[in-house]
Coordinates of C-alpha atoms in Angstrom, one line a residue:
M19 CA 0.0 0.0 0.0
T20 CA 1.3 3.4 -0.8
E21 CA 2.2 6.0 1.9
S22 CA -0.9 8.0 1.2
G23 CA -3.1 4.9 0.8
N24 CA -1.9 3.5 4.1
G25 CA -2.6 6.8 5.9
W26 CA -6.1 7.0 4.4
Q27 CA -6.9 3.4 5.5
R28 CA -5.6 4.2 9.0
Q29 CA -7.8 7.3 9.2
L30 CA -10.8 5.2 8.3
E31 CA -9.8 2.6 10.9
R32 CA -9.5 5.4 13.5
H33 CA -13.0 6.7 12.7
G34 CA -14.4 3.2 13.0
A35 CA -12.6 2.7 16.3
V36 CA -14.4 5.8 17.8
G37 CA -17.7 4.1 17.4
L38 CA -16.2 0.8 18.7
R39 CA -15.0 2.4 21.9
A40 CA -18.3 4.3 22.4
L41 CA -20.4 1.2 22.0
S42 CA -18.2 -1.1 24.0
G43 CA -17.2 1.3 26.8
T44 CA -13.6 0.1 26.4
P45 CA -11.5 3.3 26.0
L46 CA -8.3 1.4 24.9
A47 CA -10.1 -0.6 22.1
D48 CA -8.8 0.0 18.6
Y49 CA -9.0 -1.6 15.2
R50 CA -5.9 -1.7 13.0
A51 CA -4.6 -3.9 10.2
R52 CA -7.8 -6.1 10.2
R53 CA -7.3 -6.8 13.9
L54 CA -9.3 -5.9 17.0
R55 CA -6.9 -4.6 19.7
V56 CA -7.2 -3.7 23.3
N57 CA -4.3 -1.6 24.7
G58 CA -2.4 -2.2 21.5
Q59 CA -2.6 -6.0 21.7
P60 CA -4.7 -8.2 19.4
V61 CA -7.9 -9.9 20.7
A62 CA -8.7 -12.8 18.4
F63 CA -12.2 -13.3 17.0
A64 CA -13.3 -16.4 15.2
A65 CA -16.3 -15.0 13.2
P66 CA -15.0 -14.7 9.6
Y67 CA -17.7 -12.2 8.7
L68 CA -15.8 -9.6 10.9
A69 CA -12.6 -9.7 8.9
I70 CA -12.6 -6.4 7.1
D71 CA -10.2 -4.4 5.0
F72 CA -11.1 -0.7 5.3
S73 CA -9.5 0.2 2.0
T74 CA -12.1 -1.9 0.1
A75 CA -15.1 -2.1 2.4
S76 CA -18.2 0.0 2.1
L77 CA -19.2 2.5 4.8
T78 CA -22.1 0.4 6.0
Q79 CA -20.0 -2.8 6.1
S80 CA -17.3 -1.0 8.1
R81 CA -19.8 0.4 10.6
G82 CA -21.5 -3.0 10.9
V83 CA -18.2 -4.7 11.7
M84 CA -17.3 -2.1 14.3
D85 CA -20.7 -2.4 15.9
S86 CA -20.4 -6.2 16.1
L87 CA -17.0 -6.0 17.7
G88 CA -18.2 -3.4 20.1
L89 CA -21.0 -5.6 21.2
R90 CA -18.5 -8.5 21.7
L91 CA -16.4 -6.4 24.0
K92 CA -19.4 -5.1 25.8
H93 CA -21.3 -8.3 26.5
S94 CA -18.6 -11.1 26.6
D95 CA -16.5 -12.0 29.6
F96 CA -13.3 -13.1 27.8
A97 CA -11.9 -15.0 30.8
L98 CA -15.1 -16.9 31.3
H99 CA -15.3 -17.6 27.6
Q100 CA -11.8 -19.0 27.7
D101 CA -12.6 -21.3 30.7
L102 CA -15.7 -22.7 29.0
S103 CA -14.2 -23.1 25.5
P104 CA -13.3 -26.5 23.9
P105 CA -9.6 -27.0 23.8
A106 CA -8.9 -27.0 20.1
G107 CA -10.0 -27.7 16.5
F108 CA -13.3 -27.1 14.7
S109 CA -15.4 -27.3 17.9
R110 CA -13.4 -24.3 19.4
L111 CA -13.9 -22.4 16.2
L112 CA -17.7 -23.0 16.3
F113 CA -17.8 -22.1 20.0
D114 CA -16.2 -18.7 19.3
V115 CA -18.5 -18.0 16.4
L116 CA -21.6 -18.8 18.4
E117 CA -20.4 -16.5 21.2
Q118 CA -20.0 -13.7 18.7
L119 CA -23.5 -14.3 17.4
R120 CA -24.9 -14.2 21.0
C121 CA -23.3 -10.7 21.5
D122 CA -24.6 -9.5 18.1
S123 CA -28.1 -10.4 19.2
L124 CA -27.9 -8.2 22.4
F125 CA -28.2 -4.9 20.6
D126 CA -30.7 -2.4 21.9
A127 CA -33.9 -2.7 19.9
S128 CA -34.3 1.1 19.8
Q129 CA -31.0 1.3 17.9
R130 CA -32.4 0.7 14.4
G131 CA -29.3 2.1 12.7
L132 CA -27.1 -0.4 14.5
R133 CA -29.3 -3.3 13.5
G134 CA -29.1 -2.0 9.9
N135 CA -25.3 -1.8 10.0
L136 CA -25.1 -5.4 11.4
D137 CA -27.3 -6.7 8.6
A138 CA -25.5 -4.8 5.9
A139 CA -22.1 -6.0 7.0
F140 CA -23.3 -9.6 7.2
L141 CA -24.9 -9.5 3.7
Q142 CA -21.8 -8.1 2.2
W143 CA -19.7 -10.9 3.7
C144 CA -22.1 -13.4 2.4
Q145 CA -21.6 -12.1 -1.1
T146 CA -17.8 -12.3 -0.7
A147 CA -18.1 -15.8 0.6
H148 CA -20.2 -16.9 -2.4
A149 CA -17.6 -15.5 -4.8
S150 CA -14.8 -17.1 -2.9
G151 CA -16.3 -20.6 -3.2
I152 CA -17.1 -21.2 0.4
A153 CA -19.5 -24.1 -0.7
D154 CA -16.6 -25.9 -2.4
S155 CA -15.3 -27.4 0.9
R156 CA -17.1 -29.5 3.5
L157 CA -15.7 -27.3 6.3
G158 CA -16.7 -24.1 4.6
I159 CA -20.3 -25.0 3.8
L160 CA -20.8 -26.5 7.3
L161 CA -19.6 -23.3 9.1
Y162 CA -21.5 -21.1 6.7
T163 CA -24.7 -23.0 7.3
V164 CA -24.3 -23.0 11.1
I165 CA -23.7 -19.2 11.1
H166 CA -26.9 -18.6 9.1
M167 CA -29.0 -21.0 11.2
V168 CA -27.9 -19.5 14.6
R169 CA -28.1 -15.9 13.3
A170 CA -31.6 -16.5 12.0
R171 CA -32.6 -18.0 15.4
L172 CA -31.1 -15.1 17.5
I173 CA -31.5 -12.1 15.3
G174 CA -33.8 -12.9 12.4
T175 CA -33.5 -14.0 8.7
L176 CA -32.2 -11.9 5.8
E177 CA -33.5 -12.0 2.3
D178 CA -30.6 -13.7 0.4
E179 CA -31.8 -16.2 -2.1
E180 CA -28.3 -17.3 -3.0
A181 CA -27.5 -18.0 0.6
E182 CA -30.7 -19.9 1.1
A183 CA -29.9 -22.1 -1.9
L184 CA -26.4 -22.8 -0.6
V185 CA -27.4 -23.8 3.0
E186 CA -30.6 -25.7 2.2
A187 CA -29.2 -29.2 1.9
T188 CA -26.7 -28.9 4.8
R189 CA -29.3 -27.4 7.0
G190 CA -31.6 -30.3 6.4
N191 CA -28.8 -32.7 7.3
I192 CA -27.7 -31.1 10.6
A193 CA -31.1 -29.8 11.9
P194 CA -32.0 -33.1 13.4
L195 CA -28.7 -33.2 15.2
I196 CA -28.6 -29.8 16.8
G197 CA -32.3 -28.7 16.6
S198 CA -33.2 -29.0 20.2
H199 CA -30.1 -27.1 21.4
L200 CA -30.5 -24.5 18.7
Y201 CA -34.1 -23.8 19.8
Q202 CA -33.0 -23.1 23.3
L203 CA -30.2 -20.6 22.5
R204 CA -32.5 -17.5 22.4
S205 CA -33.8 -18.1 25.9
V206 CA -30.3 -18.0 27.4
C207 CA -28.7 -15.2 25.4
D208 CA -28.4 -13.0 28.6
D209 CA -26.6 -15.9 30.4
Q210 CA -23.1 -16.4 29.0
S211 CA -22.6 -19.6 31.0
G212 CA -25.9 -21.2 30.1
Y213 CA -25.5 -20.2 26.5
A214 CA -21.9 -21.7 26.5
A215 CA -23.3 -25.1 27.7
L216 CA -25.6 -25.2 24.6
S217 CA -22.9 -23.9 22.3
N218 CA -20.5 -26.7 23.5
C219 CA -23.1 -29.3 22.7
I220 CA -23.6 -27.9 19.2
A221 CA -19.9 -27.5 18.6
H222 CA -19.0 -31.1 19.7
T223 CA -21.8 -32.6 17.7
L224 CA -20.9 -30.9 14.5
A225 CA -17.1 -31.4 15.1
E226 CA -17.7 -35.1 14.7
L227 CA -19.0 -34.5 11.2
V228 CA -15.8 -32.8 10.1
D229 CA -13.2 -35.0 8.4
A230 CA -9.5 -35.1 9.1
E231 CA -8.7 -32.6 6.3
A232 CA -10.8 -30.0 8.0
H233 CA -9.1 -30.6 11.3
A234 CA -5.8 -30.2 9.7
A235 CA -6.8 -26.9 8.3
L236 CA -7.3 -25.7 11.9
D237 CA -3.9 -26.9 13.0
D238 CA -0.5 -26.4 11.5
A239 CA -0.9 -27.1 7.7
E240 CA -0.2 -23.8 6.1
E241 CA -1.4 -24.8 2.7
L242 CA -4.8 -25.9 4.1
R243 CA -5.0 -22.7 6.1
Q244 CA -4.7 -20.7 2.9
R245 CA -7.2 -22.9 1.2
Y246 CA -9.7 -22.2 3.9
A247 CA -8.8 -18.5 4.2
I248 CA -12.5 -17.5 3.9
V249 CA -13.4 -19.6 6.9
L250 CA -10.4 -18.9 9.2
P251 CA -10.3 -15.2 10.3
P252 CA -7.0 -13.3 11.1
D253 CA -5.0 -14.4 14.2
W254 CA -7.0 -17.6 14.5
R255 CA -4.9 -20.5 16.0
G256 CA -7.5 -22.9 17.1
D257 CA -5.8 -23.9 20.3
A258 CA -7.2 -22.7 23.7
D259 CA -3.8 -22.9 25.3
V260 CA -2.2 -20.7 22.6
D261 CA -5.1 -18.4 21.9
E262 CA -5.8 -17.3 25.5
Q263 CA -6.6 -13.6 25.7
V264 CA -6.2 -11.5 28.8
F265 CA -6.5 -7.7 28.9
A266 CA -3.3 -5.6 29.4
D267 CA -1.7 -4.9 32.7
N268 CA -0.8 -1.5 34.0
D269 CA 2.5 -1.5 32.1
G270 CA 0.6 -1.6 28.8
V271 CA 2.0 -5.0 28.0
S272 CA -0.6 -7.6 27.1
N273 CA -0.7 -10.8 29.0
V274 CA -1.5 -12.7 25.8
A275 CA -0.4 -16.3 26.4
I276 CA 1.9 -17.6 23.7
S277 CA 3.0 -21.2 23.0
T278 CA 6.5 -21.3 24.3
N279 CA 8.7 -23.8 26.0
E280 CA 8.7 -22.8 29.6
S281 CA 12.1 -24.4 30.3
A282 CA 13.6 -22.6 27.4
E283 CA 12.2 -19.2 28.6
A284 CA 13.4 -19.9 32.1
S285 CA 16.9 -20.7 30.8
L286 CA 17.0 -17.4 29.0
D287 CA 17.1 -15.7 32.4
R288 CA 20.0 -17.9 33.5
L289 CA 22.2 -18.4 30.5
G290 CA 25.7 -19.4 31.5
D291 CA 26.0 -18.8 35.2
Y292 CA 23.8 -15.6 35.3
H293 CA 21.5 -15.1 38.2
V294 CA 19.9 -12.3 40.2
F295 CA 20.2 -11.7 43.9
S296 CA 16.9 -9.8 44.2
K297 CA 14.2 -8.5 41.8
E298 CA 12.3 -6.8 44.6
F299 CA 13.4 -3.3 43.7
D300 CA 13.2 -3.7 39.9
R301 CA 10.8 -1.2 38.1
T302 CA 9.3 -0.7 34.7
V303 CA 8.0 2.8 34.1
T304 CA 6.7 4.9 31.3
G305 CA 8.6 7.9 29.9
E306 CA 5.8 10.2 31.0
S307 CA 6.1 9.2 34.6
L308 CA 9.7 10.4 34.8
F309 CA 8.8 14.1 34.6
N310 CA 5.9 16.5 35.4
K311 CA 3.7 17.9 32.6
K312 CA 5.5 21.3 32.6
K313 CA 8.9 19.7 32.1
Q314 CA 7.5 17.3 29.4
T315 CA 6.2 20.3 27.5
R316 CA 9.6 22.1 27.7
L317 CA 11.5 18.9 26.7
R318 CA 9.2 18.3 23.8
A319 CA 9.7 21.9 22.5
N320 CA 13.5 21.5 22.7
L321 CA 13.3 18.2 20.8
D322 CA 11.1 19.7 18.1
C323 CA 13.7 22.5 17.7
L324 CA 16.5 20.0 17.4
I325 CA 14.6 18.0 14.8
A326 CA 13.7 21.1 12.8
A327 CA 17.5 21.9 12.5
Q328 CA 18.1 18.5 10.7
T329 CA 18.2 18.2 6.9
V330 CA 16.2 15.0 6.6
S331 CA 12.9 14.7 4.7
V332 CA 10.6 12.5 6.8
S333 CA 8.4 11.6 3.8
R334 CA 11.4 10.6 1.7
L335 CA 12.7 8.5 4.6
A336 CA 9.3 6.9 5.0
S337 CA 9.4 5.9 1.3
E338 CA 12.8 4.3 1.7
L339 CA 11.7 2.4 4.8
N340 CA 8.6 1.3 3.1
H341 CA 10.7 -0.5 0.5
L342 CA 12.8 -2.1 3.2
F343 CA 9.9 -3.4 5.4
A344 CA 7.0 -3.9 3.0
D345 CA 6.0 -6.9 1.0
P346 CA 3.8 -6.8 -2.2
Q347 CA 0.2 -7.5 -1.4
R348 CA -2.8 -7.7 -3.8
D349 CA -4.8 -4.5 -3.6
G350 CA -7.7 -4.8 -6.0
W351 CA -7.8 -4.6 -9.8
V352 CA -6.7 -2.3 -12.6
F353 CA -9.5 -2.1 -15.2
A354 CA -9.5 -1.2 -18.9
Q355 CA -6.3 -3.0 -19.8
D356 CA -5.1 -4.3 -23.1
E357 CA -4.2 -7.7 -21.7
G358 CA -4.9 -9.8 -18.6
L359 CA -8.1 -11.5 -17.4
V360 CA -11.3 -10.9 -19.4
D361 CA -13.7 -8.4 -17.8
A362 CA -17.1 -9.8 -18.5
R363 CA -18.7 -6.4 -17.9
R364 CA -16.9 -5.0 -20.9
L365 CA -17.8 -7.7 -23.5
S366 CA -20.8 -5.7 -24.7
Q367 CA -18.4 -2.9 -25.7
L368 CA -16.4 -5.4 -27.8
V369 CA -19.6 -6.5 -29.5
S370 CA -20.5 -3.0 -30.4
N371 CA -17.0 -2.0 -31.4
P372 CA -14.8 -5.0 -32.5
S373 CA -11.7 -2.8 -32.5
Y374 CA -12.1 -2.1 -28.8
Q375 CA -9.3 -3.9 -26.9
Q376 CA -9.4 -2.7 -23.3
I377 CA -11.6 -5.5 -22.0
F378 CA -9.1 -6.9 -19.6
V379 CA -8.3 -6.5 -15.9
Q380 CA -5.1 -7.0 -14.0
E381 CA -4.3 -7.6 -10.4
R382 CA -3.0 -4.5 -8.6
W383 CA -0.1 -5.0 -6.1
Q384 CA 0.9 -2.5 -3.5
P385 CA 3.6 -2.7 -0.8
H386 CA 2.2 -3.6 2.6
S387 CA 4.1 -3.6 5.9
D388 CA 3.4 -6.1 8.6
A389 CA 6.4 -5.3 10.7
V390 CA 7.3 -3.9 14.1
V391 CA 10.6 -2.2 15.0
S392 CA 11.6 -1.9 18.6
F393 CA 14.4 0.5 19.6
L394 CA 16.2 -0.4 22.8
I395 CA 18.3 2.6 24.0
D396 CA 21.1 2.6 26.5
N397 CA 20.3 5.2 29.2
T398 CA 23.6 4.9 31.1
G399 CA 25.7 7.7 32.4
S400 CA 28.2 7.4 29.5
M401 CA 25.5 8.5 27.1
K402 CA 25.3 12.0 28.7
R403 CA 28.1 13.5 26.6
Q404 CA 25.7 15.3 24.3
R405 CA 25.1 12.3 22.1
F406 CA 21.9 11.5 23.9
K407 CA 20.3 14.4 22.1
A408 CA 21.3 13.0 18.7
V409 CA 19.8 9.7 19.7
A410 CA 16.6 11.3 20.7
V411 CA 16.4 13.1 17.4
L412 CA 17.3 10.0 15.4
V413 CA 14.7 7.7 17.2
D414 CA 11.9 10.3 17.1
T415 CA 12.4 10.9 13.4
F416 CA 12.5 7.1 12.7
C417 CA 9.2 6.7 14.6
R418 CA 7.5 9.3 12.5
A419 CA 8.9 7.9 9.2
L420 CA 8.1 4.3 10.1
T421 CA 4.6 5.2 11.1
L422 CA 4.1 6.8 7.6
A423 CA 5.5 3.6 6.1
G424 CA 2.9 1.5 8.0
V425 CA 5.4 0.0 10.4
T426 CA 4.7 -0.3 14.1
T427 CA 7.3 1.1 16.4
E428 CA 8.3 0.7 20.1
V429 CA 10.9 2.8 22.0
L430 CA 12.4 1.4 25.2
G431 CA 15.2 2.4 27.5
F432 CA 17.2 0.8 30.3
S433 CA 19.1 2.1 33.3
T434 CA 19.3 1.3 37.0
G435 CA 17.1 2.7 39.7
D436 CA 20.1 3.9 41.7
W437 CA 23.9 4.1 41.7
N438 CA 26.1 1.3 43.1
G439 CA 23.4 -1.2 43.6
G440 CA 20.9 0.9 45.7
R441 CA 18.6 -1.0 47.9
A442 CA 19.5 -4.4 46.4
M443 CA 23.1 -3.8 47.5
K444 CA 21.9 -3.0 51.0
A445 CA 19.8 -6.1 51.1
W446 CA 22.9 -8.2 50.1
R447 CA 25.0 -6.6 52.9
G448 CA 22.2 -7.3 55.3
A449 CA 22.2 -11.0 54.3
G450 CA 25.9 -11.3 55.2
Q451 CA 27.4 -10.6 51.8
P452 CA 27.2 -14.1 50.3
T453 CA 29.8 -14.8 47.6
N454 CA 28.8 -14.7 43.9
P455 CA 25.5 -13.1 44.6
G456 CA 24.7 -12.4 40.9
R457 CA 23.2 -9.1 39.7
L458 CA 22.9 -6.6 42.5
G459 CA 21.7 -3.4 40.9
E460 CA 18.1 -2.2 40.7
S461 CA 16.9 -2.7 37.2
L462 CA 15.0 0.3 35.6
H463 CA 13.2 -0.3 32.3
I464 CA 11.5 2.7 30.6
V465 CA 8.7 2.5 28.0
Y466 CA 9.0 5.7 26.0
K467 CA 6.6 4.5 23.4
S468 CA 4.7 1.2 23.4
A469 CA 3.9 -0.5 20.2
G470 CA 0.2 0.2 20.8
Q471 CA 0.7 4.0 21.0
S472 CA 0.7 6.3 18.0
W473 CA 3.7 8.6 17.6
R474 CA 1.6 11.7 18.3
R475 CA 0.3 10.3 21.6
A476 CA 3.8 9.3 22.6
R477 CA 5.5 12.6 21.8
P478 CA 5.6 13.9 25.4
S479 CA 7.0 10.6 26.6
L480 CA 9.6 10.4 23.8
A481 CA 10.9 13.8 24.9
G482 CA 12.1 12.2 28.1
L483 CA 15.1 11.0 26.1
L484 CA 16.4 14.6 26.3
D485 CA 16.8 14.6 30.1
T486 CA 19.5 12.5 31.8
Q487 CA 18.4 12.5 35.4
H488 CA 17.6 8.8 35.2
F489 CA 20.8 7.9 33.2
R490 CA 22.8 5.7 35.6
E491 CA 24.3 2.3 35.1
G492 CA 23.4 -0.5 32.6
L493 CA 22.2 -4.1 32.7
D494 CA 22.2 -4.7 29.0
G495 CA 21.5 -8.4 29.0
E496 CA 18.4 -8.3 31.0
A497 CA 17.1 -5.3 29.1
L498 CA 17.6 -7.2 25.9
V499 CA 15.6 -10.1 27.2
W500 CA 12.8 -7.7 28.3
A501 CA 12.6 -6.1 24.9
Y502 CA 12.8 -9.5 23.1
R503 CA 9.9 -10.9 25.1
R504 CA 7.8 -7.8 24.4
L505 CA 8.4 -8.4 20.7
Q506 CA 7.4 -12.1 21.1
L507 CA 3.9 -10.9 22.1
R508 CA 3.4 -8.8 18.9
P509 CA 1.1 -10.1 16.1
E510 CA 3.2 -8.7 13.3
S511 CA 4.9 -11.4 11.1
R512 CA 8.2 -9.5 11.0
R513 CA 9.9 -8.3 14.2
Y514 CA 13.0 -6.2 14.5
L515 CA 15.0 -5.2 17.5
V516 CA 17.5 -2.3 17.2
V517 CA 19.9 -1.8 20.2
I518 CA 21.5 1.6 20.5
S519 CA 24.4 1.6 22.9
D520 CA 27.9 3.1 23.5
G521 CA 29.5 0.4 25.5
A522 CA 29.4 -2.8 27.4
P523 CA 27.1 -3.4 30.4
M524 CA 28.3 -1.9 33.7
D525 CA 26.9 -2.0 37.2
A526 CA 29.5 -1.3 39.9
A527 CA 27.9 -3.3 42.7
T528 CA 27.6 -6.4 40.4
F529 CA 31.0 -5.9 39.0
H530 CA 32.8 -5.9 42.4
A531 CA 30.8 -8.8 43.9
N532 CA 31.1 -11.3 41.0
R533 CA 33.7 -12.7 38.6
D534 CA 35.2 -10.7 35.8
G535 CA 32.9 -10.6 32.7
F536 CA 29.8 -11.6 34.6
L537 CA 27.6 -9.0 32.9
S538 CA 29.2 -8.9 29.4
D539 CA 29.2 -12.7 29.1
Y540 CA 25.5 -12.8 29.8
L541 CA 24.9 -10.1 27.2
A542 CA 26.8 -12.2 24.6
H543 CA 24.8 -15.3 25.5
V544 CA 21.5 -13.5 25.1
V545 CA 22.5 -12.0 21.7
R546 CA 23.5 -15.4 20.4
H547 CA 20.2 -16.8 21.6
V548 CA 18.2 -14.1 19.8
E549 CA 20.3 -14.3 16.7
G550 CA 19.9 -18.0 16.6
G551 CA 16.1 -17.9 16.5
A552 CA 13.7 -16.9 13.8
V553 CA 11.3 -14.8 15.9
V554 CA 13.2 -11.5 16.1
R555 CA 15.9 -10.0 13.9
I556 CA 18.4 -8.0 15.9
G557 CA 21.0 -5.4 15.1
G558 CA 23.2 -3.0 17.0
I559 CA 23.9 0.7 16.5
G560 CA 27.2 1.6 18.2
V561 CA 27.4 5.2 19.3
D562 CA 31.1 6.0 18.4
L563 CA 31.8 2.3 19.0
D564 CA 32.3 -0.9 17.1
L565 CA 29.8 -3.5 18.4
S566 CA 30.9 -6.3 16.0
D567 CA 32.2 -8.4 19.0
I568 CA 28.7 -8.5 20.4
Y569 CA 26.2 -8.3 17.4
R570 CA 26.5 -10.1 14.1
H571 CA 24.7 -7.3 12.4
C572 CA 25.8 -3.9 13.6
V573 CA 26.9 -0.4 12.4
S574 CA 28.9 2.3 14.1
L575 CA 27.4 5.8 14.0
D576 CA 29.1 9.1 14.6
L577 CA 26.6 11.4 16.4
G578 CA 29.0 14.2 17.0
G579 CA 27.6 16.5 14.3
T580 CA 24.4 17.2 12.4
L581 CA 22.4 14.1 11.4
G582 CA 22.3 13.7 7.6
P583 CA 20.7 11.3 5.2
A584 CA 23.5 8.8 5.7
S585 CA 22.7 8.6 9.5
Y586 CA 19.2 7.4 8.7
R587 CA 20.3 4.6 6.4
V588 CA 21.4 2.5 9.4
L589 CA 18.3 0.3 9.3
Q590 CA 19.1 -0.6 5.6
H591 CA 22.6 -1.5 6.7
L592 CA 21.3 -3.7 9.5
F593 CA 18.3 -5.5 7.8
A594 CA 18.6 -5.1 4.0

């Protein structure tokens, strides 16, 4: 998608999200890149008729989808739904769809416009499903029929002759199996637990009719998932243990459960001989919490002045980054072409004018970015020598340009809560100063901009990079693990971690109480672990320093003068 097209789509999504938040009463709800999000993290939904692309959808369809998702957030207890859900497979998919239909039916009868939006969105999805050949597979026609049967029972029927013809035979076959439970659904719509009991019966009964191929489509076979794309909505995994959704905690990081090897994750905290004496005094804060509003305003004004003095075009930089992070994606059709696929609507023009050649259509492809870039910034005392200002300008400009390019960004920082170990050091002394205590410093992690925040909303927080009152010592290895795990939670298919640092980790208390190289060895182990996996691509930007002994992909950057175009090509050097 082009820069302007991506911005227009995002504007439409934001307008739709306004209604979503108003209806659901969830202030942190949003809709972006065909995903429902709460506090920036995706909330999976199984109903395929809610998957919508704002760039191609009509106004009524987009409103209907937002209304339907708003009703889901308003009327469904996600934790209860998770507890009552079947563990996996087609039964879980059906259970989720039936819950969505329950929430759709709970609209206020006085809201006629909302009912009209729901009906319009559903009808347009039906037309898309017909054209996509949903009846060509056993799984597709079964799910399509169940959706129509349950929706008709809870909300009412719609005049769609083509849909009636498609579902008639399948409806006749499954009605004797689920009829009694289907009839009772309306009476328990206000009781999520009672409704779930009936939904489970329906889901388990119909799951027995689905053959092995359909089950495979809901598991790990990517080819079958693509074949059933009209049935399986975005983010669907089909596994209750993997797909568990919990709303975000106070740090703004979603507690979305992911399928990981717990022992491997635990070992990441203890690579080599690394260990921590006490985590009692560790903190994770936002950039805004570091300063009062008055100081934030002053810092932001200073940062804007520094950025204005640079010679970089943000729009041109966004175009370059779009080429780096975007992949081609089909974006509609180009009509009236001299070759391609025949456009049946133009055949009449050929009959009336045999010399007319522009009767073909071609697929249109546009770059689309499904990527997230996280900047992890060293906030140690050695960064105070003016270069911290250049880093702030660099990162803030990158965030603006990446946003224009359709790439999600996150900005994190790391330091310590105090000098020379702070309270953790005092606790170690109180314990009799045991040998080899491990890390003693107080870890301080700063979220200047979370991935769920827009650049505009994060501007005051990003300005905190211009003040060094919290710049102390550095525990680089643990900060890298923290940033890496945040990226693991992201839904984007491509994840990038950029570490900006001017030296090796250093915490005086830890240095004096442990063996030589305790902190730097752990950092090297963590980097090797991340580089050896396929989840996150990592690169290092050394501030007047060569980081090649730590990072496989790195670049050294001189931040002593004015930032020019060459300074902003570091991401191409790292990830091209």
